[in-house]
Amino acid sequence: MALGFWVLAACSLPSLTLAVSNSGFPSSIFTVPGAFPTSVYSKYYNNPTQTSAQVQPVISDPVTHEIYPLELTDPDDIATIDTKDPHPLPPKASSSKLLQSAIAQVKSIANSTVLDGTCSKCIAAMEVAKFLALAAPEQGPTFAVELCNFFSFSSTCNATYGPDALGGVVTQVVSNADIGGLDGQMLCENFLSLCPRPPASPLDLTGWFAKPKPDPLPAPKTPSGKRLKVLHLSDFHLDPRYSTGSEASCSSGLCCRANNFNKTSPDSPVFPAPRFGTYSCDSPYALILAALEAIPVLTDTKDAEFDFMLFTGDLVSHDPENELSREFVEYSETVLYDLFKRTLLSGPVYATLGNHDSYNQAQGSPNSLDAPGANQFSWNYDHVSALWEHEGWLNGSAVQTAKTHYAAYSVQRSDGLKVISLNTNLWYRSNYFSYINMTNPDVSGMLRMLTDELQESEDAGERVWIIGHVLSGWDGTNPLLNPTNLFYQIVDRYSPHVIANIFWGHTHEDQHSIFYTNNATNISAETALAQAWIGPSITPLTNLNSGFRVYEVDSATFEIMDAFTWKSDVNAFPELDSQIEFGPTYAFEYSTREVYGQNITGWTDSDPLNATWWHLVTEAMEADNSLVTTFNNFQGKESVLSPSCTGDCATAKICYIRSGSAPIGLECPQGFGSVQ
């Protein structure tokens, strides 16, 4: 009843004129000048006017006051093992702790129902690793390297699992994990594929919410008719080591690097890396600046800035673990946040950390670990929050929250909108530290913070946007089950009256998710509660075009009235290498309302693109699979390399859109989640 009131109230709003297609923008297409805008930086390590190599600007960090050396990003001399940064190990266990752990692990094994075959062997081996990590943690990395070599897990075992790479991380995790219980099963399932995936653990919400959900819901806010313009950028993946002319079709790892080649032609590139980037590589400086030059022109913000901007994570390139360092991460953060400030002329930028924004790639640890592991990533939270403060985007209170809550924070805007930024790398499947105490869906306490913030907003009658990097649902393959199951229940409790919109990144693709009441046990327009927008990436990795999005938002309800997406055809980039007159072209791709709303009856231009509308879109997709084809094309930003989607794929895509958590997403047909 309450939700129906929200839907009916929205449909009865007075008609307002909306910008559609490119009618709200002065130009639908813009070709960037081919020459690099050398005035962006005052100093360079190389000649910035040359086209045979990417620029190497001299970058000064406003937080650390360090001038980053050329050797950090020199494409011709990439360090293979970082020995500068500390890679902490857990403390040596006392005899009493060894005894307690032994008893607890034997009990866990005795109570387990899956210890047979390869799974049993994996967990037993993990037990050996655990006690070694407890008794002699300094031997953990060596143990990991030896096993890697014995089982042929990798051809670069020492570089990947040695003491200056993931060896310390793995030792910490095994030392703290309940190997005989869910933690061990999930480690063996996710990283070794030797155990079946356990289902989501039973969720006990007793006492989680301070108050029951209001019934009836408060009346929806009256639209103002005034539109805010909000920019959504995601997944830049700046590669300052990108080597123009190097192998763009390498046999393994990140291509367009001087140290990677194609095995069939090791001495001569099969496909020389274009100056502005290509489908198998991250973003060179040339592509980053091209996108930032195009955005103000195409969105009519050269003179009138965006009201604010969202950045949903991943600044850093997809380097292997052994080629990363704290300094390299801080360099990328310094470069891109500075460029956002100076080139986009936006209002505040609300950002979140991506899974690659860490020198321990895709890692983030809970503060509950024993020292020195508890605060091992505080350097990053301190640095990035200080940059956000330096650029004038966060105040002191939000900065302090970010420093103590894994770079998560909330901002109360003066217009009545609260923005809550989460570090969703803490529920990412590839984060080793997420495999400690997995029966607890909120080991970090971040979802407790989210719930408390939402309760405050409900009490104050505020609207909230939530942003993060790793999505909570889609096909269920990226996030973990238990924390996203809890997140779904939180969204159910505070939607649609508090949570107006959710925004993710990570997949590099243009996707969407809908949340329903009662864990989606009844999927319908009446039960649709909230929606998540998954933003397209600037990087073309892998097989995608480069893109960005602008939202048109009602200034009172903070509902999205339309979303406009632009893209650049990466397939055309090689043609630009022989001249400097023209750079990449960014072109208007589509209006969300125009493309998907034509067959939605009873919805006027003054009604928002909310969860109800999106569910009606999925019903239209079921009636006409050509809409799924359209969605699939936009998912890869119309890349020439995107596969078609018919039959089972079309059914799966609709199911993914209706999946807001990993447990729900995994119930869908698998194998169609990505177009890469």
Short mmCIF file of C-alpha atoms in Angstrom, two decimals, residues 62-427:
data_model
loop_
_atom_site.label_atom_id
_atom_site.label_comp_id
_atom_site.label_asym_id
_atom_site.label_seq_id
_atom_site.Cartn_x
_atom_site.Cartn_y
_atom_site.Cartn_z
CA PRO A 62 50.07 18.41 -2.36
CA VAL A 63 49.70 16.06 0.61
CA THR A 64 53.14 14.45 0.90
CA HIS A 65 54.95 17.31 -0.91
CA GLU A 66 56.86 14.69 -2.87
CA ILE A 67 57.88 15.22 -6.49
CA TYR A 68 57.35 11.82 -8.08
CA PRO A 69 60.48 10.62 -9.92
CA LEU A 70 60.48 9.53 -13.55
CA GLU A 71 61.59 6.04 -12.54
CA LEU A 72 58.15 5.47 -10.97
CA THR A 73 56.34 5.65 -14.34
CA ASP A 74 59.12 5.12 -16.88
CA PRO A 75 57.62 2.70 -19.44
CA ASP A 76 61.08 1.47 -20.43
CA ASP A 77 62.14 0.47 -16.92
CA ILE A 78 59.33 -1.08 -14.88
CA ALA A 79 60.38 -2.51 -11.52
CA THR A 80 59.27 -6.12 -11.15
CA ILE A 81 59.34 -6.38 -7.35
CA ASP A 82 58.60 -3.60 -4.90
CA THR A 83 60.92 -3.80 -1.91
CA LYS A 84 60.33 -0.28 -0.64
CA ASP A 85 56.91 -0.69 0.97
CA PRO A 86 56.31 -2.67 4.17
CA HIS A 87 54.42 -5.94 3.75
CA PRO A 88 53.39 -6.73 7.33
CA LEU A 89 53.08 -10.23 8.74
CA PRO A 90 50.88 -11.27 11.65
CA PRO A 91 52.51 -11.53 15.09
CA LYS A 92 53.86 -14.89 16.29
CA ALA A 93 51.24 -16.75 18.27
CA SER A 94 51.63 -17.69 21.92
CA SER A 95 51.37 -21.32 22.98
CA SER A 96 47.92 -20.69 24.49
CA LYS A 97 46.65 -19.19 21.23
CA LEU A 98 47.98 -22.19 19.30
CA LEU A 99 46.08 -24.52 21.65
CA GLN A 100 42.85 -22.51 21.42
CA SER A 101 43.07 -22.38 17.66
CA ALA A 102 43.77 -26.14 17.41
CA ILE A 103 40.71 -26.97 19.47
CA ALA A 104 38.50 -24.55 17.52
CA GLN A 105 39.67 -25.88 14.17
CA VAL A 106 39.12 -29.53 15.12
CA LYS A 107 35.58 -28.65 16.19
CA SER A 108 34.96 -26.81 12.91
CA ILE A 109 36.20 -29.81 10.91
CA ALA A 110 34.07 -32.21 12.96
CA ASN A 111 30.95 -30.12 12.31
CA SER A 112 31.64 -29.64 8.60
CA THR A 113 29.45 -31.46 6.06
CA VAL A 114 31.62 -30.93 2.96
CA LEU A 115 34.94 -32.56 3.87
CA ASP A 116 35.31 -35.11 1.10
CA GLY A 117 37.48 -35.40 -2.00
CA THR A 118 39.40 -32.38 -3.25
CA CYS A 119 37.61 -30.04 -0.88
CA SER A 120 38.71 -32.05 2.15
CA LYS A 121 42.29 -32.08 0.92
CA CYS A 122 42.25 -28.34 0.31
CA ILE A 123 40.93 -27.55 3.77
CA ALA A 124 43.40 -29.95 5.40
CA ALA A 125 46.25 -28.25 3.55
CA MET A 126 44.92 -24.88 4.62
CA GLU A 127 45.01 -26.12 8.23
CA VAL A 128 48.71 -26.84 7.88
CA ALA A 129 49.23 -23.38 6.42
CA LYS A 130 47.30 -21.82 9.27
CA PHE A 131 49.40 -23.33 12.02
CA LEU A 132 52.59 -22.45 10.21
CA ALA A 133 51.34 -18.86 9.89
CA LEU A 134 50.57 -18.80 13.61
CA ALA A 135 53.81 -20.39 14.76
CA ALA A 136 56.28 -19.03 12.21
CA PRO A 137 54.65 -16.20 10.21
CA GLU A 138 57.97 -15.25 8.61
CA GLN A 139 57.86 -18.59 6.77
CA GLY A 140 54.39 -18.00 5.32
CA PRO A 141 55.49 -16.34 2.05
CA THR A 142 58.11 -19.04 1.43
CA PHE A 143 55.48 -21.73 2.05
CA ALA A 144 53.13 -20.00 -0.44
CA VAL A 145 55.84 -19.80 -3.11
CA GLU A 146 56.81 -23.46 -2.68
CA LEU A 147 53.21 -24.63 -3.02
CA CYS A 148 52.66 -22.34 -5.99
CA ASN A 149 55.60 -23.94 -7.76
CA PHE A 150 54.64 -27.49 -6.74
CA PHE A 151 51.07 -27.17 -8.02
CA SER A 152 52.02 -24.89 -10.97
CA PHE A 153 49.56 -22.21 -9.91
CA SER A 154 51.60 -19.53 -11.67
CA SER A 155 54.71 -19.02 -13.76
CA THR A 156 55.77 -16.08 -11.55
CA CYS A 157 55.35 -17.60 -8.08
CA ASN A 158 58.02 -15.58 -6.28
CA ALA A 159 56.91 -12.28 -7.83
CA THR A 160 53.27 -13.06 -6.98
CA TYR A 161 53.47 -14.74 -3.56
CA GLY A 162 56.88 -13.75 -2.22
CA PRO A 163 57.46 -11.62 0.90
CA ASP A 164 57.35 -8.39 -1.13
CA ALA A 165 54.07 -9.28 -2.86
CA LEU A 166 50.99 -11.27 -1.77
CA GLY A 167 52.90 -13.61 0.56
CA GLY A 168 52.30 -11.38 3.56
CA VAL A 169 48.62 -10.94 2.69
CA VAL A 170 48.00 -14.68 2.32
CA THR A 171 49.85 -15.38 5.58
CA GLN A 172 47.76 -12.80 7.44
CA VAL A 173 44.50 -14.18 6.08
CA VAL A 174 45.29 -17.84 6.73
CA SER A 175 46.46 -16.94 10.24
CA ASN A 176 43.15 -15.24 11.08
CA ALA A 177 40.66 -17.32 9.08
CA ASP A 178 38.41 -20.11 10.41
CA ILE A 179 39.86 -22.68 8.01
CA GLY A 180 37.68 -25.56 9.21
CA GLY A 181 34.54 -23.46 8.77
CA LEU A 182 33.09 -21.13 6.16
CA ASP A 183 36.32 -19.16 5.69
CA GLY A 184 38.28 -22.23 4.59
CA GLN A 185 35.52 -23.47 2.31
CA MET A 186 35.27 -20.11 0.60
CA LEU A 187 39.05 -19.74 0.21
CA CYS A 188 39.19 -23.17 -1.43
CA GLU A 189 36.14 -22.38 -3.59
CA ASN A 190 37.02 -18.92 -4.81
CA PHE A 191 40.80 -19.06 -5.24
CA LEU A 192 41.35 -22.76 -6.03
CA SER A 193 37.95 -24.04 -7.27
CA LEU A 194 38.33 -27.11 -5.05
CA CYS A 195 35.21 -26.73 -2.89
CA PRO A 196 31.54 -26.15 -3.78
CA ARG A 197 30.23 -22.66 -3.11
CA PRO A 198 28.40 -22.64 0.23
CA PRO A 199 25.03 -20.83 0.27
CA ALA A 200 24.54 -17.52 2.04
CA SER A 201 24.57 -17.90 5.81
CA PRO A 202 21.30 -17.36 7.70
CA LEU A 203 20.89 -13.66 8.41
CA ASP A 204 19.78 -12.60 11.89
CA LEU A 205 18.52 -9.01 11.80
CA THR A 206 17.41 -9.00 15.45
CA GLY A 207 18.29 -5.58 16.83
CA TRP A 208 19.94 -4.43 13.60
CA PHE A 209 17.40 -1.67 12.87
CA ALA A 210 16.68 0.89 15.57
CA LYS A 211 13.10 1.36 14.38
CA PRO A 212 10.64 -0.55 12.18
CA LYS A 213 9.96 0.71 8.69
CA PRO A 214 7.30 3.45 8.75
CA ASP A 215 3.82 2.27 7.77
CA PRO A 216 2.48 4.16 6.02
CA LEU A 217 5.57 5.65 4.40
CA PRO A 218 5.99 9.42 4.63
CA ALA A 219 4.56 11.34 1.70
CA PRO A 220 7.05 11.71 -1.18
CA LYS A 221 8.69 15.08 -1.60
CA THR A 222 7.17 17.43 -4.15
CA PRO A 223 9.33 17.84 -7.25
CA SER A 224 10.80 21.30 -7.72
CA GLY A 225 10.92 21.22 -11.51
CA LYS A 226 14.49 22.50 -11.25
CA ARG A 227 17.12 20.21 -12.70
CA LEU A 228 20.58 19.49 -11.32
CA LYS A 229 23.29 18.33 -13.70
CA VAL A 230 25.43 15.54 -12.21
CA LEU A 231 28.43 13.90 -13.89
CA HIS A 232 29.19 10.22 -13.27
CA LEU A 233 32.71 9.02 -14.12
CA SER A 234 34.17 5.62 -13.35
CA ASP A 235 37.18 3.37 -13.87
CA PHE A 236 39.79 5.64 -15.45
CA HIS A 237 42.69 3.24 -14.87
CA LEU A 238 45.37 5.74 -15.85
CA ASP A 239 48.44 3.89 -17.15
CA PRO A 240 51.40 6.28 -16.91
CA ARG A 241 53.64 3.41 -18.08
CA TYR A 242 51.70 3.01 -21.33
CA SER A 243 54.25 2.69 -24.14
CA THR A 244 53.06 3.96 -27.52
CA GLY A 245 54.05 1.51 -30.25
CA SER A 246 54.60 -1.42 -27.87
CA GLU A 247 52.68 -4.69 -28.17
CA ALA A 248 48.92 -4.14 -27.84
CA SER A 249 48.23 -7.84 -28.44
CA CYS A 250 50.47 -9.35 -25.79
CA SER A 251 50.27 -12.97 -24.69
CA SER A 252 49.57 -12.27 -21.01
CA GLY A 253 49.20 -9.47 -18.48
CA LEU A 254 48.59 -5.82 -19.18
CA CYS A 255 49.41 -4.97 -22.81
CA CYS A 256 50.79 -1.73 -24.26
CA ARG A 257 53.79 -2.10 -21.97
CA ALA A 258 57.41 -2.20 -23.11
CA ASN A 259 58.02 -5.32 -21.00
CA ASN A 260 55.16 -7.39 -22.51
CA PHE A 261 55.16 -9.00 -25.94
CA ASN A 262 53.35 -11.50 -28.16
CA LYS A 263 54.98 -14.93 -28.03
CA THR A 264 54.50 -15.40 -31.77
CA SER A 265 56.50 -12.25 -32.51
CA PRO A 266 58.66 -11.30 -29.50
CA ASP A 267 60.87 -8.85 -31.40
CA SER A 268 58.25 -6.96 -33.41
CA PRO A 269 54.74 -5.91 -32.24
CA VAL A 270 51.88 -7.71 -33.93
CA PHE A 271 49.64 -4.72 -33.11
CA PRO A 272 51.53 -1.53 -32.12
CA ALA A 273 49.83 0.32 -29.28
CA PRO A 274 47.96 3.39 -30.64
CA ARG A 275 48.69 6.77 -29.07
CA PHE A 276 45.15 7.15 -27.67
CA GLY A 277 44.69 3.58 -26.43
CA THR A 278 43.14 0.30 -27.52
CA TYR A 279 40.78 -2.45 -26.38
CA SER A 280 43.37 -4.60 -24.59
CA CYS A 281 45.01 -1.82 -22.59
CA ASP A 282 44.36 0.73 -19.88
CA SER A 283 44.10 4.47 -20.47
CA PRO A 284 47.19 6.38 -21.59
CA TYR A 285 47.57 10.03 -20.64
CA ALA A 286 46.44 10.95 -24.16
CA LEU A 287 43.03 9.27 -23.71
CA ILE A 288 42.52 10.66 -20.20
CA LEU A 289 43.07 14.23 -21.38
CA ALA A 290 40.94 13.68 -24.48
CA ALA A 291 37.98 12.59 -22.35
CA LEU A 292 38.45 15.48 -19.93
CA GLU A 293 38.62 17.94 -22.84
CA ALA A 294 35.44 16.55 -24.43
CA ILE A 295 33.23 16.42 -21.33
CA PRO A 296 32.78 20.19 -20.73
CA VAL A 297 32.07 20.83 -24.42
CA LEU A 298 29.51 18.04 -24.80
CA THR A 299 27.74 18.69 -21.51
CA ASP A 300 27.62 22.49 -21.79
CA THR A 301 29.68 23.00 -18.63
CA LYS A 302 32.57 25.04 -19.99
CA ASP A 303 31.15 28.13 -18.29
CA ALA A 304 28.44 26.70 -16.00
CA GLU A 305 29.80 23.89 -13.84
CA PHE A 306 28.16 20.60 -12.88
CA ASP A 307 26.23 20.78 -9.63
CA PHE A 308 28.40 17.91 -8.44
CA MET A 309 30.17 14.82 -9.71
CA LEU A 310 30.36 11.15 -8.74
CA PHE A 311 33.50 9.08 -9.23
CA THR A 312 32.91 5.40 -8.51
CA GLY A 313 36.51 4.27 -8.26
CA ASP A 314 39.54 2.71 -9.94
CA LEU A 315 42.16 5.32 -10.71
CA VAL A 316 45.07 2.89 -10.91
CA SER A 317 46.09 0.67 -13.85
CA HIS A 318 45.72 -3.13 -13.83
CA ASP A 319 49.34 -3.78 -12.89
CA PRO A 320 50.34 -7.15 -11.46
CA GLU A 321 50.92 -7.13 -7.71
CA ASN A 322 54.70 -7.06 -8.01
CA GLU A 323 54.70 -3.88 -10.14
CA LEU A 324 52.61 -1.85 -7.69
CA SER A 325 53.70 0.32 -4.78
CA ARG A 326 52.24 2.87 -2.40
CA GLU A 327 54.03 5.58 -4.31
CA PHE A 328 52.51 4.46 -7.61
CA VAL A 329 48.98 4.48 -6.14
CA GLU A 330 49.49 7.90 -4.55
CA TYR A 331 50.80 9.20 -7.88
CA SER A 332 47.63 8.09 -9.70
CA GLU A 333 45.39 9.57 -7.01
CA THR A 334 47.26 12.88 -7.11
CA VAL A 335 47.17 13.11 -10.91
CA LEU A 336 43.51 12.31 -11.49
CA TYR A 337 41.89 14.19 -8.64
CA ASP A 338 43.93 17.22 -9.62
CA LEU A 339 42.81 16.87 -13.23
CA PHE A 340 39.15 16.53 -12.20
CA LYS A 341 39.44 19.78 -10.28
CA ARG A 342 41.24 21.75 -12.99
CA THR A 343 39.57 20.51 -16.18
CA LEU A 344 35.95 19.75 -15.32
CA LEU A 345 35.06 22.83 -13.28
CA SER A 346 32.56 20.67 -11.42
CA GLY A 347 31.05 21.28 -8.05
CA PRO A 348 32.13 18.87 -5.31
CA VAL A 349 33.40 15.45 -6.39
CA TYR A 350 32.12 12.57 -4.28
CA ALA A 351 34.49 9.66 -4.78
CA THR A 352 34.97 6.08 -3.63
CA LEU A 353 37.94 3.72 -3.66
CA GLY A 354 38.16 1.11 -6.42
CA ASN A 355 39.52 -2.39 -5.92
CA HIS A 356 42.66 -1.47 -7.87
CA ASP A 357 43.30 1.62 -5.77
CA SER A 358 45.65 -0.22 -3.42
CA TYR A 359 49.26 -1.33 -3.70
CA ASN A 360 48.11 -4.75 -2.45
CA GLN A 361 45.89 -5.09 -5.50
CA ALA A 362 42.20 -5.51 -4.66
CA GLN A 363 42.90 -5.68 -0.91
CA GLY A 364 41.43 -3.95 2.11
CA SER A 365 41.64 -5.29 5.67
CA PRO A 366 39.35 -4.91 8.69
CA ASN A 367 40.70 -2.87 11.58
CA SER A 368 39.94 -5.80 13.92
CA LEU A 369 43.13 -7.66 12.86
CA ASP A 370 46.03 -7.88 15.30
CA ALA A 371 48.79 -5.31 14.88
CA PRO A 372 50.50 -4.56 12.55
CA GLY A 373 47.74 -5.76 10.22
CA ALA A 374 44.94 -3.63 11.66
CA ASN A 375 45.85 -0.33 10.05
CA GLN A 376 48.04 -1.49 7.17
CA PHE A 377 45.99 0.42 4.59
CA SER A 378 45.53 3.58 6.65
CA TRP A 379 48.21 5.28 4.57
CA ASN A 380 45.83 5.12 1.59
CA TYR A 381 42.75 6.27 3.50
CA ASP A 382 44.77 9.15 4.96
CA HIS A 383 46.22 10.17 1.59
CA VAL A 384 43.07 10.02 -0.49
CA SER A 385 40.92 11.77 2.13
CA ALA A 386 43.56 14.48 2.45
CA LEU A 387 43.41 14.97 -1.32
CA TRP A 388 39.61 15.22 -1.18
CA GLU A 389 39.99 17.89 1.51
CA HIS A 390 42.76 19.66 -0.45
CA GLU A 391 40.50 19.91 -3.51
CA GLY A 392 37.71 21.37 -1.34
CA TRP A 393 35.28 18.46 -1.80
CA LEU A 394 35.02 17.24 1.82
CA ASN A 395 34.98 19.11 5.11
CA GLY A 396 37.03 18.17 8.15
CA SER A 397 34.33 15.98 9.69
CA ALA A 398 33.86 13.88 6.55
CA VAL A 399 37.63 13.60 6.13
CA GLN A 400 38.04 12.29 9.66
CA THR A 401 35.27 9.75 9.05
CA ALA A 402 36.98 8.61 5.86
CA LYS A 403 40.30 8.15 7.64
CA THR A 404 38.74 5.93 10.30
CA HIS A 405 36.17 4.05 8.18
CA TYR A 406 38.18 2.62 5.26
CA ALA A 407 37.67 5.80 3.14
CA ALA A 408 33.89 5.53 3.64
CA TYR A 409 32.10 8.74 4.62
CA SER A 410 28.85 10.70 4.45
CA VAL A 411 28.28 14.26 3.31
CA GLN A 412 25.20 16.29 4.14
CA ARG A 413 24.68 18.76 1.32
CA SER A 414 22.95 22.08 1.92
CA ASP A 415 20.23 21.21 -0.61
CA GLY A 416 18.94 18.31 1.51
CA LEU A 417 20.74 15.40 -0.15
CA LYS A 418 23.07 13.15 1.82
CA VAL A 419 25.75 11.28 -0.14
CA ILE A 420 27.13 8.13 1.52
CA SER A 421 30.31 6.71 0.02
CA LEU A 422 31.15 3.07 0.84
CA ASN A 423 34.34 1.07 0.40
CA THR A 424 32.67 -1.94 -1.20
CA ASN A 425 36.04 -3.58 -1.86
CA LEU A 426 35.36 -5.03 1.58
CA TRP A 427 32.79 -7.34 -0.04
#
